[in-house]
CSV table of C-alpha atoms and ligand atoms in Angstrom, one decimal:
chain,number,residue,atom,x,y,z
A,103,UNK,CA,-14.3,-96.4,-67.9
A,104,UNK,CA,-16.4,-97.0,-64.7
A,105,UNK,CA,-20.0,-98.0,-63.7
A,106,UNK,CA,-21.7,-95.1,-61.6
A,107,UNK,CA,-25.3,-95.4,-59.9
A,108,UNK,CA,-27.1,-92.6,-59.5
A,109,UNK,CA,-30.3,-92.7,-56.8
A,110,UNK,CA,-32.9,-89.9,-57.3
A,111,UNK,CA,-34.6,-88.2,-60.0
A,112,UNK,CA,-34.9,-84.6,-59.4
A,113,UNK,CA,-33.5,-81.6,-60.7
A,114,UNK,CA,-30.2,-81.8,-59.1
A,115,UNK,CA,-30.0,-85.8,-60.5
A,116,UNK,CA,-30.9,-85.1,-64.0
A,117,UNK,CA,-28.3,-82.3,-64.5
A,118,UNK,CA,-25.8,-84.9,-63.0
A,119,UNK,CA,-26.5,-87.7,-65.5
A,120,UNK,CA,-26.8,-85.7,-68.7
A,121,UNK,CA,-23.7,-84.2,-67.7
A,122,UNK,CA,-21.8,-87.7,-66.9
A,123,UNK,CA,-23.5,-88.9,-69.8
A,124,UNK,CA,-21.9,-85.7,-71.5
A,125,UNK,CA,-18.3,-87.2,-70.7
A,126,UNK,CA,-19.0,-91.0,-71.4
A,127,UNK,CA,-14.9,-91.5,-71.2
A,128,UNK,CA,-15.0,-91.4,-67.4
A,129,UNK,CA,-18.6,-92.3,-67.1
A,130,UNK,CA,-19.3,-95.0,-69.2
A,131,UNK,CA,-22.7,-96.9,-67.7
A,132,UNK,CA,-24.6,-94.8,-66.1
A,133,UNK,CA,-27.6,-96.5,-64.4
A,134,UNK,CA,-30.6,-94.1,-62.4
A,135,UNK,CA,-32.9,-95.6,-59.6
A,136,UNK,CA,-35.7,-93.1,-57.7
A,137,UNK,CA,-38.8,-94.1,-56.2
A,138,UNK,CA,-40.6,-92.9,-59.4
A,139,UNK,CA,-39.1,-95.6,-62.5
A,140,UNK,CA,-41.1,-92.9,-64.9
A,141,UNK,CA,-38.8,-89.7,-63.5
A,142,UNK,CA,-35.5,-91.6,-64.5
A,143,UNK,CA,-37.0,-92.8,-67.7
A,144,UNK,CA,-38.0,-89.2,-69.2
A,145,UNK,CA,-34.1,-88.1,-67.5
A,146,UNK,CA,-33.2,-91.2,-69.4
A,147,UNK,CA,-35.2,-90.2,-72.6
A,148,UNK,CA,-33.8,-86.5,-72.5
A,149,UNK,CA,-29.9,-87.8,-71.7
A,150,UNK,CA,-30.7,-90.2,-75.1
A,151,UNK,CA,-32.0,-87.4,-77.6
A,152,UNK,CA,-29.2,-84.8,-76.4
A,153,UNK,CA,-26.2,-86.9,-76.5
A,154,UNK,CA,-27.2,-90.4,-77.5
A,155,UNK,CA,-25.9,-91.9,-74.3
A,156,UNK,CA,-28.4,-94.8,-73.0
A,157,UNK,CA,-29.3,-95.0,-69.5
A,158,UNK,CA,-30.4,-97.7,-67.0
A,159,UNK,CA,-33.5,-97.1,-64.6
A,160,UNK,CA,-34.8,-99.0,-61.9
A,161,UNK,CA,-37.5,-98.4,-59.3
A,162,UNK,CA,-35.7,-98.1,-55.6
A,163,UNK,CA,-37.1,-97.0,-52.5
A,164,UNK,CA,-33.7,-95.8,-50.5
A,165,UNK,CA,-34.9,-96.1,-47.3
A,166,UNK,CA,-35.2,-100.1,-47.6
A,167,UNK,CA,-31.5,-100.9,-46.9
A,168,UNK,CA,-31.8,-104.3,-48.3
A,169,UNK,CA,-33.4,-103.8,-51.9
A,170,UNK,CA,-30.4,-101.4,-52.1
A,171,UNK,CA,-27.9,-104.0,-51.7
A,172,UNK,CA,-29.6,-106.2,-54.1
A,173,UNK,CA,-30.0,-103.4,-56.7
A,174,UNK,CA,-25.8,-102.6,-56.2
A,175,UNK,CA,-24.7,-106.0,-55.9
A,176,UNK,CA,-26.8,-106.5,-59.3
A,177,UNK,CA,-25.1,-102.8,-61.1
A,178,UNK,CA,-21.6,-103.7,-59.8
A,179,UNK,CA,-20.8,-100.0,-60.0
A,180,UNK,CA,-17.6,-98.0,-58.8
A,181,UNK,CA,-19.7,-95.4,-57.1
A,182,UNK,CA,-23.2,-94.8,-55.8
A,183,UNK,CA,-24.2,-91.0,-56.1
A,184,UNK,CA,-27.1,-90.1,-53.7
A,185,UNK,CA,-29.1,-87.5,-55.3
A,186,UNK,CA,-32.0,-88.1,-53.4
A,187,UNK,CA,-32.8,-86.7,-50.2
A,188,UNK,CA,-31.0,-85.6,-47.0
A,189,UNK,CA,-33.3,-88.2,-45.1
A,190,UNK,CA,-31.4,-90.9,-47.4
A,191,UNK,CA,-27.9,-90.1,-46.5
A,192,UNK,CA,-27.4,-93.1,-43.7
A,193,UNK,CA,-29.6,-96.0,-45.5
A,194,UNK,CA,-27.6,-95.5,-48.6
A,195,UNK,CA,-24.3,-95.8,-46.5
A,196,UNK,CA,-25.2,-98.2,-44.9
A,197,UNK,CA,-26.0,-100.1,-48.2
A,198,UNK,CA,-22.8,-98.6,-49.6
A,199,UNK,CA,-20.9,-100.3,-46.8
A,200,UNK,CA,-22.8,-103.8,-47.1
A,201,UNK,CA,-21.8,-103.8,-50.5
A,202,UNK,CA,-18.4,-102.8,-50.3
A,203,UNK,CA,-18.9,-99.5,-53.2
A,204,UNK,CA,-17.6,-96.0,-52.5
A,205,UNK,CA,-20.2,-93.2,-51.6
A,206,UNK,CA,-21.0,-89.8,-52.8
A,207,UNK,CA,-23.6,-86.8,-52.1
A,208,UNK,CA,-24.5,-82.9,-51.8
A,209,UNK,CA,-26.0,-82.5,-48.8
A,210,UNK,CA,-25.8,-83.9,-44.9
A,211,UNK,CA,-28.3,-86.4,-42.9
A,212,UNK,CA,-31.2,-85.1,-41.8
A,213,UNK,CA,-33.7,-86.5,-39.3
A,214,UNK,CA,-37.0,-86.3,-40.4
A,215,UNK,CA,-38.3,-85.4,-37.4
A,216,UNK,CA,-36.1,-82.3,-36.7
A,217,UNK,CA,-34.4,-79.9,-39.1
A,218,UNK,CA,-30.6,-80.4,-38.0
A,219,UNK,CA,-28.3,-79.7,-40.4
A,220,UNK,CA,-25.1,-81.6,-39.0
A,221,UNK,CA,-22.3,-83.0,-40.3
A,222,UNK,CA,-22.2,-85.8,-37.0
A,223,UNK,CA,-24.1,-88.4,-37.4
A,224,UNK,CA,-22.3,-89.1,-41.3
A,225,UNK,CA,-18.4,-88.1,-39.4
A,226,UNK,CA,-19.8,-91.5,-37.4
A,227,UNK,CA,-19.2,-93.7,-40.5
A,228,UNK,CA,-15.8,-92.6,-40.8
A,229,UNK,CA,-13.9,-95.7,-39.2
A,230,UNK,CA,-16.4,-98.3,-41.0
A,231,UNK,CA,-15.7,-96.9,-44.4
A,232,UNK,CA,-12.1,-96.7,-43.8
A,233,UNK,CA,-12.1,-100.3,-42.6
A,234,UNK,CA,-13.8,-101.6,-46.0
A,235,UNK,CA,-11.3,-99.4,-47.8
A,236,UNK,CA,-13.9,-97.2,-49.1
A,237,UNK,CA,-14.2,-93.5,-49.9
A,238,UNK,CA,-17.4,-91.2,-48.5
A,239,UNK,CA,-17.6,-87.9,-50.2
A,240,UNK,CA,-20.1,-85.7,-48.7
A,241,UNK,CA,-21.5,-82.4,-50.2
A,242,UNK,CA,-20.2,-82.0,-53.4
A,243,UNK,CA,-22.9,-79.9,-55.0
A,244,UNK,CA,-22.5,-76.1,-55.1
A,245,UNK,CA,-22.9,-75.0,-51.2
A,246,UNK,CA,-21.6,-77.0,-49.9
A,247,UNK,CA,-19.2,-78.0,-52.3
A,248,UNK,CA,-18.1,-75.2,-54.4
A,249,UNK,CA,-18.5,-72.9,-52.1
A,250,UNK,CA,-15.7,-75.4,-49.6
A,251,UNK,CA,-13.4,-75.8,-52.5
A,252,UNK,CA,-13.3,-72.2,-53.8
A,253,UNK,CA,-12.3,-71.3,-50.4
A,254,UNK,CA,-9.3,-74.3,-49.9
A,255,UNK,CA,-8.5,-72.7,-53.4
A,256,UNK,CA,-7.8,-69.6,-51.8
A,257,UNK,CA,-5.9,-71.1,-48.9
A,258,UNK,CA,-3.9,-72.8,-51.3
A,259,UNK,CA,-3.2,-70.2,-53.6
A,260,UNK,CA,-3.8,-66.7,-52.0
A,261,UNK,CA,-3.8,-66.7,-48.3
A,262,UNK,CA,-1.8,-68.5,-45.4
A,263,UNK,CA,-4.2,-68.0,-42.7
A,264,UNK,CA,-8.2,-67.0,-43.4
A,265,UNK,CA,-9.5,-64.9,-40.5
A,266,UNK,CA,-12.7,-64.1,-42.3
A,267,UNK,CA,-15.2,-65.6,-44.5
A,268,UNK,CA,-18.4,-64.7,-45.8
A,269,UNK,CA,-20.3,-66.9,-48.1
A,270,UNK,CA,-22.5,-65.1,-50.4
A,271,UNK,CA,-25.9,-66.8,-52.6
A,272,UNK,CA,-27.2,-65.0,-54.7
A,273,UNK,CA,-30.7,-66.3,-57.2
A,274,UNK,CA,-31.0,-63.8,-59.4
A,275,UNK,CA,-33.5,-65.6,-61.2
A,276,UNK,CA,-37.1,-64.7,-61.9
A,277,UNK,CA,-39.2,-67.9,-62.3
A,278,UNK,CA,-42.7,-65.7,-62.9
A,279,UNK,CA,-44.7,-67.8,-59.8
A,280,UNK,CA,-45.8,-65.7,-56.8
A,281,UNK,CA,-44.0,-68.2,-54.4
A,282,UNK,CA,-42.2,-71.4,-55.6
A,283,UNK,CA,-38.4,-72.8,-54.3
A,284,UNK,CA,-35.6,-73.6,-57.0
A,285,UNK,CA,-34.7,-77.0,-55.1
A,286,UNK,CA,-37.0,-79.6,-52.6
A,287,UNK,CA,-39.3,-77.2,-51.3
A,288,UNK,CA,-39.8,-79.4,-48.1
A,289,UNK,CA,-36.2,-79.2,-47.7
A,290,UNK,CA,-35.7,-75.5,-48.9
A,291,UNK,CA,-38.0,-74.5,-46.3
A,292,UNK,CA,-36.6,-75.9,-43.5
A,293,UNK,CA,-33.4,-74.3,-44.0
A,294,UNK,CA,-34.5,-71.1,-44.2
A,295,UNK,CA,-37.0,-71.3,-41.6
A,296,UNK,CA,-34.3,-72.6,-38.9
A,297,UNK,CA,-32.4,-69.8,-36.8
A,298,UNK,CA,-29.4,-68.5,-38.2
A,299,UNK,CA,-26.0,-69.3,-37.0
A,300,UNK,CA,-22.3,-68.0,-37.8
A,301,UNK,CA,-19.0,-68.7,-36.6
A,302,UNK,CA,-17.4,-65.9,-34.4
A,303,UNK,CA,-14.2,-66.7,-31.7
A,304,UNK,CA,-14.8,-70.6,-31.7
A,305,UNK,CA,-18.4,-70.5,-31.0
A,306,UNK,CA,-22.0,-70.5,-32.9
A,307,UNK,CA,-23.7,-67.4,-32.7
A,308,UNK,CA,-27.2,-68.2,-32.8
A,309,UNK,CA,-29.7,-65.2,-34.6
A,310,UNK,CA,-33.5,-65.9,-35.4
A,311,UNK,CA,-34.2,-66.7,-39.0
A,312,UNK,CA,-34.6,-64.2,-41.3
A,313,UNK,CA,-33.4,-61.2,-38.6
A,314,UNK,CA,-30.3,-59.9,-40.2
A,315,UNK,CA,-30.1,-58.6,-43.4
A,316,UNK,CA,-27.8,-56.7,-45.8
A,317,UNK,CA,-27.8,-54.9,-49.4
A,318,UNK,CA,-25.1,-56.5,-52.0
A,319,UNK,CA,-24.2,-55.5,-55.1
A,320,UNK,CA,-23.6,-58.6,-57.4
A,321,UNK,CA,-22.1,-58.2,-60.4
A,322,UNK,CA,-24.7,-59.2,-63.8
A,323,UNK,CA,-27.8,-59.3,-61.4
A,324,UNK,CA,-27.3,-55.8,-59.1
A,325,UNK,CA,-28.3,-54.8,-55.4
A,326,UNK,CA,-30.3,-57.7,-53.9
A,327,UNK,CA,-31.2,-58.2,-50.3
A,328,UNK,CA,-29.6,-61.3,-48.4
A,329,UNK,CA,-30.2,-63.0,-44.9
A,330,UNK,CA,-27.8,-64.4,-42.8
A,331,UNK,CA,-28.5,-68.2,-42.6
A,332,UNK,CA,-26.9,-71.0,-41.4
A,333,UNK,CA,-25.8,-73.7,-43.9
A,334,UNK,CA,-23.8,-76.8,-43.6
A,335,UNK,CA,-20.2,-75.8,-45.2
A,336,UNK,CA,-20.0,-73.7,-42.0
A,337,UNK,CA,-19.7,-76.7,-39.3
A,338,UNK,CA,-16.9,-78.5,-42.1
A,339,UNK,CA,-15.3,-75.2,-43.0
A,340,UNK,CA,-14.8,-74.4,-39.5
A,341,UNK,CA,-13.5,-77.5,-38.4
A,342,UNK,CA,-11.0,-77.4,-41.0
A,343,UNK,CA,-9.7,-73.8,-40.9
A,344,UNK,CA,-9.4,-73.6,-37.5
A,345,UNK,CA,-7.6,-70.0,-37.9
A,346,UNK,CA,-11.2,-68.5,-38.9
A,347,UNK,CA,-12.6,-66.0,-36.8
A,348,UNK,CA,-15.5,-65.3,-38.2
A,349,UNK,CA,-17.7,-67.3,-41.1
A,350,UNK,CA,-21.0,-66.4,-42.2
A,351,UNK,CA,-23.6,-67.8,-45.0
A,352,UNK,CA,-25.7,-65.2,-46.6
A,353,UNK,CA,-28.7,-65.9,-49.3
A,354,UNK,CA,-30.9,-63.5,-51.4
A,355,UNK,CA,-34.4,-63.4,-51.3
A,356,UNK,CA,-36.9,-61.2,-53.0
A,357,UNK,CA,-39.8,-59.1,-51.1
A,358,UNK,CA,-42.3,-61.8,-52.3
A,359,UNK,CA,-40.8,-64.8,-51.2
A,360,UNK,CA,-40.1,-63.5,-47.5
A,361,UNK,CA,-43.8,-61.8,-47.5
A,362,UNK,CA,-45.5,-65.3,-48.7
A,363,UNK,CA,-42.7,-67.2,-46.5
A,364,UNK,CA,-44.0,-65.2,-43.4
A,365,UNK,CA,-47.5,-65.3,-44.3
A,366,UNK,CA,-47.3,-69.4,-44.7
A,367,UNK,CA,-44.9,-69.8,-41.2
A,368,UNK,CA,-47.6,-67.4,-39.6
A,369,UNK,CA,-50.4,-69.7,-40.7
A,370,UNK,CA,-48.8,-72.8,-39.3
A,371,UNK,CA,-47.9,-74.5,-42.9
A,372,UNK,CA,-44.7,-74.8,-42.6
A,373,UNK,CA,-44.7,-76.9,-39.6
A,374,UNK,CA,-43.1,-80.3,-39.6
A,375,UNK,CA,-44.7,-81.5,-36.1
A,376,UNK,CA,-47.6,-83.9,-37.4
A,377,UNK,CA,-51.3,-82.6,-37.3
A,378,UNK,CA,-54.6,-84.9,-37.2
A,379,UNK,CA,-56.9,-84.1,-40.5
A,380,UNK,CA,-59.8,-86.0,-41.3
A,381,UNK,CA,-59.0,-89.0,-39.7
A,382,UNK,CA,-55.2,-89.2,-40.7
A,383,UNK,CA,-51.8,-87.4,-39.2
A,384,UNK,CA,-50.3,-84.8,-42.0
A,385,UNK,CA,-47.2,-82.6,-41.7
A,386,UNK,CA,-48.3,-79.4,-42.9
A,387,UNK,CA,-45.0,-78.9,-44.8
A,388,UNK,CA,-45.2,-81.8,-46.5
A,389,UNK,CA,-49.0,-80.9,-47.6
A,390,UNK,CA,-47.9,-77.4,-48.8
A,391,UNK,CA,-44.5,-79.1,-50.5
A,392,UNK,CA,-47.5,-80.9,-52.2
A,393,UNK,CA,-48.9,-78.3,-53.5
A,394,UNK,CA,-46.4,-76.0,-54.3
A,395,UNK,CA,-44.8,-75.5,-58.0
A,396,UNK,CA,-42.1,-78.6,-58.3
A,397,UNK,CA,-38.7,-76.8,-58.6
A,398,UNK,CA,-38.3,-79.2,-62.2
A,399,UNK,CA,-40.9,-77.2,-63.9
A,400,UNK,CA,-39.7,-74.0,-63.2
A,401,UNK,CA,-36.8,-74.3,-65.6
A,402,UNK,CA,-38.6,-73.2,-69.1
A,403,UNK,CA,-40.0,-69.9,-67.3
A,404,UNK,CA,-37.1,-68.3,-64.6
A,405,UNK,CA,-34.7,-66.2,-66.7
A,406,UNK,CA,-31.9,-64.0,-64.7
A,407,UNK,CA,-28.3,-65.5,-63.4
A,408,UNK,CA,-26.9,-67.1,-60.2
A,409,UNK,CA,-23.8,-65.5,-58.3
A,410,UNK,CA,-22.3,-67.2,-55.6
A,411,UNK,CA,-19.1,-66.9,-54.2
A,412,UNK,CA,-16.6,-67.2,-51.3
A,413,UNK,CA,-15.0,-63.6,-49.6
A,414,UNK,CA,-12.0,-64.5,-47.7
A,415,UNK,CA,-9.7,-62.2,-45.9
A,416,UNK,CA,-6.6,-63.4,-44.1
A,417,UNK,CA,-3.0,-63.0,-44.7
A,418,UNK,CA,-1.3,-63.2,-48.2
A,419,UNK,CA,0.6,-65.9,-48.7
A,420,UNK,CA,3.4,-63.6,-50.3
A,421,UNK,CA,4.0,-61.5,-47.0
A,422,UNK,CA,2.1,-58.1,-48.7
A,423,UNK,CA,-0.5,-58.1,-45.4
A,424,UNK,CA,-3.5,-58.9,-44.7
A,425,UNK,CA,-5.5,-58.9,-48.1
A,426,UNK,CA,-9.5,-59.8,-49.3
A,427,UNK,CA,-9.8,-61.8,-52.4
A,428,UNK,CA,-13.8,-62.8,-53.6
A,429,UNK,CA,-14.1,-65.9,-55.7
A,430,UNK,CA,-17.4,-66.7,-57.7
A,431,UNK,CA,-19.4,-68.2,-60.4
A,432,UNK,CA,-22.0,-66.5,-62.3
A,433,UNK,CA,-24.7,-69.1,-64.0
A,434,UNK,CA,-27.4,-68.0,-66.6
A,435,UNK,CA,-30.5,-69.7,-65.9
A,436,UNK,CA,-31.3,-69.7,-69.7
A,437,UNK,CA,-28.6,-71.2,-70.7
A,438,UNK,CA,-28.6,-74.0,-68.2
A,439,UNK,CA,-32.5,-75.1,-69.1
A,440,UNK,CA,-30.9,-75.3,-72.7
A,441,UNK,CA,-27.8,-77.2,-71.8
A,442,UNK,CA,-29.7,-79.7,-69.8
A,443,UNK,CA,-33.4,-79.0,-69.5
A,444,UNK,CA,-33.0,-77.8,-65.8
A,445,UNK,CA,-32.7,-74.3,-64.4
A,446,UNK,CA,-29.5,-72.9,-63.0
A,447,UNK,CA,-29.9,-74.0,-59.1
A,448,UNK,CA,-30.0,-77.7,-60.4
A,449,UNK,CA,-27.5,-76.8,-62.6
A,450,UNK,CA,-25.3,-75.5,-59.7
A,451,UNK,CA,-25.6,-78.7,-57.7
A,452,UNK,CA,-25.6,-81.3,-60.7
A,453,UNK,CA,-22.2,-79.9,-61.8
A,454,UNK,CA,-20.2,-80.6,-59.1
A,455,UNK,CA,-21.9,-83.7,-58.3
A,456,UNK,CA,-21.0,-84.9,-61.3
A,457,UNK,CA,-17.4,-83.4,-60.7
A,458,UNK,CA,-16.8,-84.8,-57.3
A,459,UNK,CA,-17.9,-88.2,-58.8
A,460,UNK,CA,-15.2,-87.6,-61.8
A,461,UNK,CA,-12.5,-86.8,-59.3
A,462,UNK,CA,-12.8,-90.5,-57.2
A,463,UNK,CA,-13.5,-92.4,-60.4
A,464,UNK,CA,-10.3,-91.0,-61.8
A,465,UNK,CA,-8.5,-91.1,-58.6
A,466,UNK,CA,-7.7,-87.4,-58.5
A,467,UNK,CA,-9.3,-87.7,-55.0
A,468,UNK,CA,-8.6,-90.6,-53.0
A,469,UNK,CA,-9.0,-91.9,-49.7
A,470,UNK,CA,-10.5,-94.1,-46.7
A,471,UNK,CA,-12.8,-93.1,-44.9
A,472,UNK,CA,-15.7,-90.6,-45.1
A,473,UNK,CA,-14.0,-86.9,-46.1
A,474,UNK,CA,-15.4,-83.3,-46.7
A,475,UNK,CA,-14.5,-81.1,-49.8
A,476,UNK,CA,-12.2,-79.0,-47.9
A,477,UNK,CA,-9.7,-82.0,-47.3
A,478,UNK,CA,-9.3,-82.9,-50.8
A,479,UNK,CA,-6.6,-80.8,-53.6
A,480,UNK,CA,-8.7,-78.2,-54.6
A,481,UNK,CA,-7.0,-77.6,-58.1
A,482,UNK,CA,-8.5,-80.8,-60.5
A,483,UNK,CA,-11.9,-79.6,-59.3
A,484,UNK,CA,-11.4,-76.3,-60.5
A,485,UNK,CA,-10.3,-77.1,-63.6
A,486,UNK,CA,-13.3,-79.3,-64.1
A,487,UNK,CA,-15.8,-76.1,-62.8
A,488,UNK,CA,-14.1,-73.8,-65.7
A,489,UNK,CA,-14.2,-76.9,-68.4
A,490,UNK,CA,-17.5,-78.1,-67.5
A,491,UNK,CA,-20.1,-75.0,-67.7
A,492,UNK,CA,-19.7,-73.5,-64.2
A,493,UNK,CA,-16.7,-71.0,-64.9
A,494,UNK,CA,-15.4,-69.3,-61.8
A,495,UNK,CA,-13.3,-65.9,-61.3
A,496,UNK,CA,-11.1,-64.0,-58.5
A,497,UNK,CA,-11.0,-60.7,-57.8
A,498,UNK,CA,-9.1,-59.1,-54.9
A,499,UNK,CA,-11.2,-56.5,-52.7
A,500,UNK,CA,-9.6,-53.3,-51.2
A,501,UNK,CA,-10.5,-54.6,-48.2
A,502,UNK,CA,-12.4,-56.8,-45.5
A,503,UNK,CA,-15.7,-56.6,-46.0
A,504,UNK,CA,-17.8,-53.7,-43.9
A,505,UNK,CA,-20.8,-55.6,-43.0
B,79,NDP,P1,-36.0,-83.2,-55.8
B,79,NDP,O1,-37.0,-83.2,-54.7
B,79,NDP,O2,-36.3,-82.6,-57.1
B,79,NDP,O3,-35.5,-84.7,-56.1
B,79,NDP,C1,-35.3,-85.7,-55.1
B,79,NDP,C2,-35.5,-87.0,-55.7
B,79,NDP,O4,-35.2,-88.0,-54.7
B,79,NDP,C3,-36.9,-87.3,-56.3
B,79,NDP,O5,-36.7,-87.9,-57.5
B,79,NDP,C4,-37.5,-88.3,-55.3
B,79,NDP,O6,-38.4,-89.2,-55.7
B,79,NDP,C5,-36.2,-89.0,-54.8
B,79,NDP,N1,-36.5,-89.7,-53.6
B,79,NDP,C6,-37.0,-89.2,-52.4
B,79,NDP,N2,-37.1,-90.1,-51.5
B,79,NDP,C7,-36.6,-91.3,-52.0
B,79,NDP,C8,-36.5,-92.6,-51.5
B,79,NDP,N3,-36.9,-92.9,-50.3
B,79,NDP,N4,-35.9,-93.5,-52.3
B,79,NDP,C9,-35.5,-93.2,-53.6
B,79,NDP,N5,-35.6,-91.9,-54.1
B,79,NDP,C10,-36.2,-91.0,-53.3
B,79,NDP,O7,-34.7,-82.6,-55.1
B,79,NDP,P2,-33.5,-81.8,-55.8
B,79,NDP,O8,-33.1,-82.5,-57.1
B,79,NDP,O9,-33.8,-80.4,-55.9
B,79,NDP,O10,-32.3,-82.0,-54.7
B,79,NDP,C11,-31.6,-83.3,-54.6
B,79,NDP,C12,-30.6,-83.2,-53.4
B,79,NDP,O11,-29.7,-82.2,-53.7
B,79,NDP,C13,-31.3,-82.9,-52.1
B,79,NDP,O12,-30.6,-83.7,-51.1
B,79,NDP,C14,-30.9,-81.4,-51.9
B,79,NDP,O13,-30.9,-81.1,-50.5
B,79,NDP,C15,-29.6,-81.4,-52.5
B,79,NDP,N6,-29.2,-80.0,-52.9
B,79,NDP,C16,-27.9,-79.6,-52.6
B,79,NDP,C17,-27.5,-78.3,-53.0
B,79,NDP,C18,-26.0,-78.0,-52.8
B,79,NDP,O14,-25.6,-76.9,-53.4
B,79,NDP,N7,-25.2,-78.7,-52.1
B,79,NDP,C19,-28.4,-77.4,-53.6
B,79,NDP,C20,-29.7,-77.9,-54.0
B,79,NDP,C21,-30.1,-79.2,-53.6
B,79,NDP,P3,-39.8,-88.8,-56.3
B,79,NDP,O15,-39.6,-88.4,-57.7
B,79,NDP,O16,-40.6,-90.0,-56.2
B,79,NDP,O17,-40.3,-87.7,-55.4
């Protein structure tokens, strides 16, 4: 029975509440704060008509270190959950660590200013939360998250050593818009924008965006196109497996969304360097984030299914040789609006946020300090993935893969 507090009021958030509101025996009071009150009260209206668990809101602006404080010395919760937005990551610590409450989110600090993705800057508060004997989970959404913990699974489970990885997300979901994102567009577009980067020999390998691309066939959505990107599980995953030789991050992304994405990067819009209009500075990414479809309304329209997944190869833990095993989850988009009123890319993240925060409130993960996915037991967290809507299933390949 625990008190959890939940900042932000997006997609990713409401999935998260209606399903900690869906197990009320680990998450009893759940309270919601955002900088829009009226965001958390119609999550907080939906959470009550589906499963008749109430929810409190409250009006926070993150970034104001103090009025957080206030707002978690009021709640007295067991856990914050930061559902907001990379730029929140340090204030909310920070307010996590005045208050003396344990810390959870689903993606790493970003500077406003420059689109970093890096893991150092939250590593930094590692001695402070161990000090105040508190726990900092960071990135427990899908990717990262999942996609960290399917491949400790793996480790655990399948292979001694992994020498490769290749991280495959796939959105085989139609959403009927000529160009709209399925999370924070500001944020979407800046990670996809940024040059790509693997893992090869013990270095980054640094590619321009968008530049290398390969044909996958995904099973229940078929051949798709997907880029090599860079994405944050690589810099944790390859700190932790030091053995890798090679990890790489691929997404899929239709002809229309890289057409419109050049088009708009062409133009200048998706520029985060401010610009003087009419008097006042804007950031054009920001203005076309604005204007763009919000990633919450797109759940009643996109039909299709999610598959992403983990392909490891490295040698078997049972002495047969080297074998490839691929791990993934298949989510209907559909079904997800149906389940929770949000389509399947919140659904993906607001799972295993709600997952991560089950396994420290029951203290199947522990610890001081701030930690990654990839250090914690993998196997609770899998159970909760195949008991919790986001089933998961292993295959082994007949080989490494030949891209
Ligand atoms: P949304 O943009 O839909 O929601 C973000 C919410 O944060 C909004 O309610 C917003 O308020 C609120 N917010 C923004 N700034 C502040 C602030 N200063 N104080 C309080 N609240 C604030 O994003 P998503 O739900 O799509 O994504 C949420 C998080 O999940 C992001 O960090 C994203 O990067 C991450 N994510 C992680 C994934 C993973 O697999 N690991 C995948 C997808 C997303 P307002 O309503 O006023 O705008």
């Amino acid at each position: 029975m625990s008190t959890i507090l939940v900042i932000g009021a997006g997609g990713v958030s409401s999935v998260a509440v209606h399903k900690m509101a869906m197990n009320a025996d680990i998450f009893s009071d759940i309270h919601l704060a955002s900088r829009t009150r009226s965001k958390c009260d119609s999550i907080a209206a939906s959470v009550k008509s589906r499963t008749g668990q109430d929810v409190a809101t409250y009006e926070i602006d993150a970034e104001e270190v103090p009025a957080m404080v206030n707002l978690i010395r009021k709640i007295k919760p067991s856990l914050v959950v930061n559902l907001a937005l990379p730029y929140q990551d340090l204030p909310i610590m920070d307010a996590c660590l005045e208050a003396g409450v344990s810390y959870l989110d689903t993606a790493n600090y970003e500077p406003k200013d420059e689109a970093k993705f890096e893991y150092h800057w939250q590593w930094a508060y590692h001695d402070r939360f161990k000090e105040a004997g508190l726990m900092a989970l960071l990135g427990s959404g899908f990717d990262p998250g999942v996609t960290s913990v399917f491949t400790m699974w793996l480790k655990k489970h399948k292979l001694k050593t992994i020498r490769q990885l290749d991280i495959l997300d796939c959105n085989g979901g139609d959403h009927g818009q000529a160009f709209a994102t399925n999370f924070n567009p500001e944020i979407n577009i800046r990670e996809v924008t940024a040059p790509a980067r693997h893992w090869e020999n013990g270095a980054w390998v640094e590619t321009p965006a968008m530049a290398v691309k390969q044909t996958f066939d995904f099973d229940q959505v078929g051949e798709k196109n997907m880029y090599l990107m860079y994405h944050e599980e690589l810099e944790s995953l390859a700190k932790f497996l030091p053995e890798l030789e090679r990890a790489r991050f691929w997404m899929t992304f239709g002809d229309e969304y890289i057409k419109h994405l050049t088009v708009l990067q062409a133009v200048g819009m998706t520029g985060i360097e401010p610009v003087r209009y009419q008097g006042r500075d804007i950031i054009p990414l920001q203005f076309l984030a604005a204007v763009l479809p919000k990633p919450e309304t797109l759940g009643s329209t996109t039909k299709g299914k999610t598959n992403i997944g983990v392909i490891a190869t490295g040698e078997a833990l049972d002495g047969s040789g080297e074998k490839t095993f691929y791990i993934n989850n298949i989510c209907d988009h559909e079904d997800a609006f149906e389940e929770t009123g949000n389509q399947a890319v919140s659904y993906t993240t607001g799972v295993p946020a709600m997952i991560g925060s089950a396994m420290m409130l029951t203290g199947k993960w522990s610890g001081e300090g701030v930690f990654n996915m990839e250090q914690m037991d993998p196997d609770p967290f899998m159970d909760m993935l195949n008991a919790h809507g986001l089933p998961w299933n292993v295959v082994e390949m007949d080989g490494p893969v030949s891209f």
